């Protein structure tokens, strides 16, 4: 038999997933509880019942999106080299759910740079989890565990920069060359030895 607390937890999780879907489609800028609640088929009071406020809801959405990103990262097919892993990650990051999750992360990170909470705290936590998942991806592609965090840091920083420019550069030879150069750089770190 399910307890009231378990049902409330399930409902909170359902609302978090639905709110994340909404935010991935519409973004964080201008997010307001009433229109969000209406889009989810509930009321702003019910959102406040399940979340302690807008900041809690936004933090939950960001965590949910990051969980999805990491889940998608972990489903990428194995590659035979670090270079191939970087290229495959970029391809996955520029389409579908992973692209939307990455764009949301970039949006939250920009707001976090201004010191705005909950963005600053949540982005820091999310980034640490993402970096661990990136390091795991690189280790699975042949990078040594000792070098994987260093390679993951470079990969993450460069990919975020490329994501910022993606709306302007999508499909250009310059972007393709940047991704190729990034893959070479990360592969060089991976091959440099501990």
Tab-separated table of C-alpha atoms in Angstrom:
chain	number	residue	atom	x	y	z
A	1	UNK	CA	0.000	0.000	0.000
A	2	UNK	CA	1.364	3.399	-0.987
A	3	UNK	CA	1.637	6.015	1.745
A	4	UNK	CA	0.605	9.650	1.368
A	5	UNK	CA	4.256	10.698	1.506
A	6	UNK	CA	5.179	8.256	-1.266
A	7	UNK	CA	2.276	9.493	-3.433
A	8	UNK	CA	3.328	13.097	-2.812
A	9	UNK	CA	6.900	12.196	-3.766
A	10	UNK	CA	5.643	10.533	-6.930
A	11	UNK	CA	3.517	13.570	-7.770
A	12	UNK	CA	6.468	15.907	-7.134
A	13	UNK	CA	8.584	13.786	-9.490
A	14	UNK	CA	5.840	13.798	-12.157
A	15	UNK	CA	5.545	17.582	-11.886
A	16	UNK	CA	9.334	17.935	-12.021
A	17	UNK	CA	9.507	15.854	-15.198
A	18	UNK	CA	6.651	17.789	-16.824
A	19	UNK	CA	8.115	21.145	-15.758
A	20	UNK	CA	11.482	20.083	-17.156
A	21	UNK	CA	9.863	19.196	-20.486
A	22	UNK	CA	8.209	22.629	-20.521
A	23	UNK	CA	11.397	24.507	-19.652
A	24	UNK	CA	13.428	22.551	-22.203
A	25	UNK	CA	10.929	23.709	-24.814
A	26	UNK	CA	10.460	27.323	-23.633
A	27	UNK	CA	13.559	28.208	-21.582
A	28	UNK	CA	14.038	29.732	-18.145
A	29	UNK	CA	13.913	33.405	-19.066
A	30	UNK	CA	10.524	34.775	-18.080
A	31	UNK	CA	9.434	31.549	-16.372
A	32	UNK	CA	6.382	32.281	-14.242
A	33	UNK	CA	4.487	29.876	-11.994
A	34	UNK	CA	0.939	30.573	-13.208
A	35	UNK	CA	1.590	30.021	-16.917
A	36	UNK	CA	3.793	27.012	-16.094
A	37	UNK	CA	1.082	25.512	-13.880
A	38	UNK	CA	-1.533	26.066	-16.602
A	39	UNK	CA	0.718	24.366	-19.154
A	40	UNK	CA	1.091	21.421	-16.777
A	41	UNK	CA	-2.638	21.187	-16.125
A	42	UNK	CA	-2.405	22.171	-12.472
A	43	UNK	CA	-2.492	25.328	-10.376
A	44	UNK	CA	0.289	27.507	-9.074
A	45	UNK	CA	-0.883	26.589	-5.547
A	46	UNK	CA	-0.321	22.903	-6.290
A	47	UNK	CA	3.155	23.672	-7.580
A	48	UNK	CA	3.860	25.544	-4.340
A	49	UNK	CA	2.472	22.602	-2.382
A	50	UNK	CA	5.002	20.254	-3.978
A	51	UNK	CA	7.889	22.737	-4.237
A	52	UNK	CA	8.858	25.238	-1.558
A	53	UNK	CA	8.857	28.068	-4.101
A	54	UNK	CA	9.953	28.997	-7.588
A	55	UNK	CA	13.643	28.613	-6.678
A	56	UNK	CA	13.053	25.040	-5.490
A	57	UNK	CA	11.127	24.267	-8.668
A	58	UNK	CA	13.839	25.773	-10.891
A	59	UNK	CA	16.574	23.910	-8.995
A	60	UNK	CA	14.627	20.672	-9.405
A	61	UNK	CA	14.159	21.302	-13.133
A	62	UNK	CA	17.887	21.947	-13.549
A	63	UNK	CA	18.778	18.780	-11.630
A	64	UNK	CA	16.263	16.769	-13.672
A	65	UNK	CA	17.659	18.117	-16.931
A	66	UNK	CA	21.194	17.297	-15.815
A	67	UNK	CA	20.134	13.758	-14.870
A	68	UNK	CA	18.711	13.395	-18.363
A	69	UNK	CA	21.926	14.710	-19.920
A	70	UNK	CA	24.037	12.257	-17.972
A	71	UNK	CA	21.638	9.431	-18.803
A	72	UNK	CA	21.884	10.262	-22.504
A	73	UNK	CA	25.666	10.545	-22.283
A	74	UNK	CA	25.842	7.086	-20.732
A	75	UNK	CA	23.791	5.623	-23.619
A	76	UNK	CA	26.196	6.756	-26.333
A	77	UNK	CA	27.589	3.770	-28.209
A	78	UNK	CA	31.141	2.789	-27.259
A	79	UNK	CA	33.889	4.178	-29.457
A	80	UNK	CA	37.340	2.833	-30.239
A	81	UNK	CA	39.167	6.087	-29.447
A	82	UNK	CA	38.938	9.246	-27.399
A	83	UNK	CA	38.836	11.291	-30.586
A	84	UNK	CA	35.798	9.344	-31.819
A	85	UNK	CA	34.139	9.752	-28.407
A	86	UNK	CA	34.502	13.550	-28.585
A	87	UNK	CA	33.050	13.705	-32.098
A	88	UNK	CA	30.168	11.392	-31.134
A	89	UNK	CA	29.450	13.486	-28.047
A	90	UNK	CA	29.355	16.679	-30.106
A	91	UNK	CA	27.003	15.102	-32.636
A	92	UNK	CA	24.688	13.934	-29.851
A	93	UNK	CA	24.892	17.341	-28.149
A	94	UNK	CA	23.650	19.164	-31.219
A	95	UNK	CA	20.374	17.337	-31.679
A	96	UNK	CA	17.334	16.190	-29.788
A	97	UNK	CA	16.999	15.963	-26.041
A	98	UNK	CA	20.703	16.308	-25.267
A	99	UNK	CA	20.924	19.548	-27.238
A	100	UNK	CA	17.949	20.986	-25.332
A	101	UNK	CA	19.466	19.930	-22.011
A	102	UNK	CA	22.801	21.508	-22.958
A	103	UNK	CA	21.092	24.753	-24.019
A	104	UNK	CA	19.241	24.866	-20.681
A	105	UNK	CA	22.523	24.353	-18.842
A	106	UNK	CA	24.117	27.225	-20.798
A	107	UNK	CA	21.131	29.459	-19.987
A	108	UNK	CA	21.294	28.588	-16.275
A	109	UNK	CA	25.080	29.035	-16.234
A	110	UNK	CA	24.734	32.513	-17.719
A	111	UNK	CA	22.232	33.441	-15.012
A	112	UNK	CA	24.515	31.871	-12.405
A	113	UNK	CA	27.421	34.042	-13.558
A	114	UNK	CA	25.409	36.991	-12.326
A	115	UNK	CA	25.264	35.344	-8.896
A	116	UNK	CA	21.554	34.675	-9.240
A	117	UNK	CA	20.323	31.772	-7.159
A	118	UNK	CA	19.434	28.985	-7.428
A	119	UNK	CA	21.334	29.003	-10.704
A	120	UNK	CA	24.836	29.548	-9.315
A	121	UNK	CA	24.629	26.690	-6.799
A	122	UNK	CA	22.764	24.228	-8.987
A	123	UNK	CA	24.990	24.831	-12.001
A	124	UNK	CA	28.082	24.138	-9.889
A	125	UNK	CA	26.629	20.871	-8.582
A	126	UNK	CA	25.377	19.840	-12.007
A	127	UNK	CA	28.712	20.584	-13.615
A	128	UNK	CA	30.572	18.361	-11.174
A	129	UNK	CA	28.241	15.435	-11.953
A	130	UNK	CA	28.531	16.122	-15.706
A	131	UNK	CA	32.347	16.255	-15.511
A	132	UNK	CA	32.420	12.870	-13.760
A	133	UNK	CA	30.216	11.417	-16.513
A	134	UNK	CA	32.441	12.963	-19.208
A	135	UNK	CA	35.515	11.481	-17.537
A	136	UNK	CA	33.797	8.069	-17.504
A	137	UNK	CA	33.016	8.433	-21.225
A	138	UNK	CA	36.662	9.212	-21.959
A	139	UNK	CA	37.923	6.327	-19.829
A	140	UNK	CA	35.566	4.021	-21.717
A	141	UNK	CA	37.159	5.272	-24.952
A	142	UNK	CA	40.692	4.524	-23.767
A	143	UNK	CA	41.769	7.525	-21.681
A	144	UNK	CA	43.564	6.670	-18.459
A	145	UNK	CA	41.568	7.397	-15.286
A	146	UNK	CA	44.354	9.715	-14.115
A	147	UNK	CA	44.093	11.953	-17.188
A	148	UNK	CA	40.335	11.733	-17.695
A	149	UNK	CA	39.414	14.627	-15.346
A	150	UNK	CA	41.875	16.954	-17.131
A	151	UNK	CA	40.600	15.920	-20.555
A	152	UNK	CA	36.979	16.211	-19.371
A	153	UNK	CA	37.577	19.769	-18.127
A	154	UNK	CA	38.910	20.852	-21.514
A	155	UNK	CA	36.137	19.037	-23.352
A	156	UNK	CA	33.422	20.593	-21.172
A	157	UNK	CA	34.756	24.143	-21.390
A	158	UNK	CA	35.233	24.013	-25.153
A	159	UNK	CA	31.861	22.390	-25.781
A	160	UNK	CA	30.085	25.063	-23.745
A	161	UNK	CA	31.768	27.734	-25.852
A	162	UNK	CA	30.780	25.922	-29.026
A	163	UNK	CA	27.212	25.589	-27.711
A	164	UNK	CA	27.052	29.358	-27.202
A	165	UNK	CA	28.010	29.938	-30.825
A	166	UNK	CA	25.982	27.057	-32.236
A	167	UNK	CA	22.951	29.143	-33.307
A	168	UNK	CA	25.287	31.292	-35.417
A	169	UNK	CA	27.718	28.654	-36.663
A	170	UNK	CA	25.622	25.484	-37.174
A	171	UNK	CA	26.692	23.664	-40.325
A	172	UNK	CA	29.728	25.834	-41.041
A	173	UNK	CA	33.167	24.587	-41.981
A	174	UNK	CA	34.633	26.667	-39.142
A	175	UNK	CA	32.500	24.860	-36.559
A	176	UNK	CA	33.365	21.470	-38.021
A	177	UNK	CA	37.068	22.375	-37.858
A	178	UNK	CA	36.719	23.542	-34.241
A	179	UNK	CA	35.130	20.236	-33.254
A	180	UNK	CA	37.880	18.344	-35.070
A	181	UNK	CA	40.560	20.436	-33.335
A	182	UNK	CA	38.897	19.851	-29.973
A	183	UNK	CA	38.787	16.099	-30.587
A	184	UNK	CA	42.511	16.168	-31.459
A	185	UNK	CA	43.361	18.189	-28.344
A	186	UNK	CA	41.426	15.912	-25.996
A	187	UNK	CA	42.960	12.831	-27.665
A	188	UNK	CA	46.424	14.352	-27.210
A	189	UNK	CA	45.819	14.813	-23.488
A	190	UNK	CA	44.500	11.259	-23.243
A	191	UNK	CA	47.620	9.926	-24.984
A	192	UNK	CA	50.099	12.002	-22.954
A	193	UNK	CA	50.512	9.424	-20.174
A	194	UNK	CA	49.973	9.901	-16.456
